[in-house]
């Protein structure tokens, strides 16, 4: 047992045997009352600290979960945007290739005529 508890038990035993109206008894009685209040305050403060730690842990856990969700959402948006841009680029490449092929077909006959005229002029 705690030394303080043993001391209080001894005090009560002594008081039963002695006069309850003595100043020493009244001082001891007040001392015990204050000790009880201090113990209650200490217990209450420990509970408050424990509750605060638990709340802080819950807040941290919630913040981490929210951060994970936000990161996943941001990654999904970035991937969707990149895929959309890639699709647009593929379509543009096809359009550009068709335009170049059309120009090549137009100039092909001009190139053939130029080569034939150079060969025949020699």
Coordinates of C-alpha atoms in Angstrom, one line a residue:
X1 CA 0.0 0.0 0.0
X2 CA 0.9 3.6 -0.4
X3 CA 2.7 5.2 2.5
X4 CA 0.2 8.0 2.6
X5 CA -2.7 5.5 2.9
X6 CA -1.1 3.7 5.7
X7 CA -0.4 6.9 7.5
X8 CA -4.1 7.9 7.2
X9 CA -5.3 4.5 8.5
X10 CA -3.0 4.9 11.5
X11 CA -4.3 8.4 12.1
X12 CA -7.9 7.3 12.1
X13 CA -7.0 4.6 14.6
X14 CA -5.3 7.1 16.8
X15 CA -8.2 9.5 16.5
X16 CA -10.7 6.9 17.7
X17 CA -8.6 6.5 20.8
X18 CA -8.1 10.3 21.4
X19 CA -10.1 13.4 21.6
X20 CA -11.7 14.5 18.3
X21 CA -11.9 18.2 19.4
X22 CA -8.1 18.8 19.7
X23 CA -6.4 21.3 17.3
X24 CA -4.0 18.6 16.2
X25 CA -7.0 16.4 15.2
X26 CA -8.6 19.2 13.3
X27 CA -5.4 20.1 11.5
X28 CA -4.9 16.4 10.5
X29 CA -8.6 16.3 9.4
X30 CA -8.1 19.3 7.1
X31 CA -4.8 17.9 5.8
X32 CA -6.6 14.6 4.9
X33 CA -9.4 16.6 3.2
X34 CA -6.9 18.6 1.1
X35 CA -4.9 15.4 0.3
X36 CA -8.1 13.9 -1.0
X37 CA -8.8 16.9 -3.2
X38 CA -5.3 16.9 -4.5
X39 CA -5.6 13.2 -5.3
X40 CA -9.0 13.8 -7.1
X41 CA -7.5 16.7 -9.1
X42 CA -4.5 14.5 -10.0
X43 CA -6.8 11.7 -11.2
X44 CA -9.0 14.1 -13.1
X45 CA -5.9 15.7 -14.8
X46 CA -4.6 12.3 -15.8
X47 CA -7.9 11.5 -17.3
X48 CA -8.0 14.8 -19.2
X49 CA -4.5 14.2 -20.5
X50 CA -5.4 10.6 -21.5
X51 CA -8.5 11.8 -23.3
X52 CA -6.5 14.5 -25.1
X53 CA -4.0 12.0 -26.3
X54 CA -6.7 9.7 -27.5
X55 CA -8.4 12.6 -29.4
X56 CA -5.0 13.6 -30.9
X57 CA -4.4 10.1 -32.1
X58 CA -7.9 10.0 -33.6
X59 CA -7.3 13.4 -35.3
X60 CA -4.0 12.2 -36.7
X61 CA -5.5 8.9 -38.0
X62 CA -8.3 10.8 -39.6
X63 CA -5.9 13.3 -41.2
X64 CA -3.8 10.5 -42.6
X65 CA -6.8 8.8 -44.1
X66 CA -8.0 12.1 -45.6
X67 CA -4.5 12.7 -47.0
X68 CA -4.5 9.2 -48.6
X69 CA -7.9 9.8 -50.2
X70 CA -6.8 13.2 -51.5
X71 CA -3.6 11.8 -52.9
X72 CA -5.5 8.9 -54.6
X73 CA -8.0 11.3 -56.1
X74 CA -5.3 13.7 -57.3
X75 CA -3.5 10.7 -58.9
X76 CA -6.7 9.6 -60.6
X77 CA -7.3 13.1 -62.0
X78 CA -3.7 13.3 -63.2
X79 CA -3.9 9.9 -64.9
X80 CA -7.2 10.8 -66.6
X81 CA -5.8 14.1 -67.8
X82 CA -2.7 12.4 -69.2
X83 CA -4.7 9.7 -70.9
X84 CA -7.0 12.4 -72.4
X85 CA -4.0 14.3 -73.7
X86 CA -2.4 11.2 -75.1
X87 CA -5.6 10.4 -77.0
X88 CA -5.7 14.0 -78.4
X89 CA -2.1 13.7 -79.5
X90 CA -2.7 10.4 -81.2
X91 CA -5.7 11.9 -83.1
X92 CA -3.6 14.9 -84.1
X93 CA -0.7 12.7 -85.3
X94 CA -3.1 10.8 -87.5
X95 CA -4.5 14.1 -89.0
X96 CA -1.0 15.5 -89.5
X97 CA 0.2 12.2 -91.1
X98 CA -2.8 12.3 -93.5
X99 CA -2.1 15.9 -94.4
X100 CA 1.6 15.1 -95.1
X101 CA 0.6 12.1 -97.2
X102 CA -1.7 14.3 -99.2
X103 CA 1.0 16.8 -99.8
X104 CA 3.4 14.0 -100.8
X105 CA 0.9 12.7 -103.3
X106 CA 0.5 16.1 -104.9
X107 CA 4.3 16.8 -105.1
X108 CA 5.2 13.2 -106.1
X109 CA 4.1 13.8 -109.7
X110 CA 5.9 17.1 -109.7
X111 CA 9.1 15.4 -108.5
X112 CA 8.8 12.7 -111.1
X113 CA 8.3 15.3 -113.8
X114 CA 11.3 17.2 -112.6
X115 CA 13.5 14.1 -112.5
X116 CA 12.4 13.0 -115.9
X117 CA 13.1 16.4 -117.4
X118 CA 16.6 16.5 -115.8
X119 CA 17.4 13.1 -117.2
X120 CA 16.1 13.8 -120.7
X121 CA 17.8 17.1 -120.9
X122 CA 21.2 15.6 -120.4

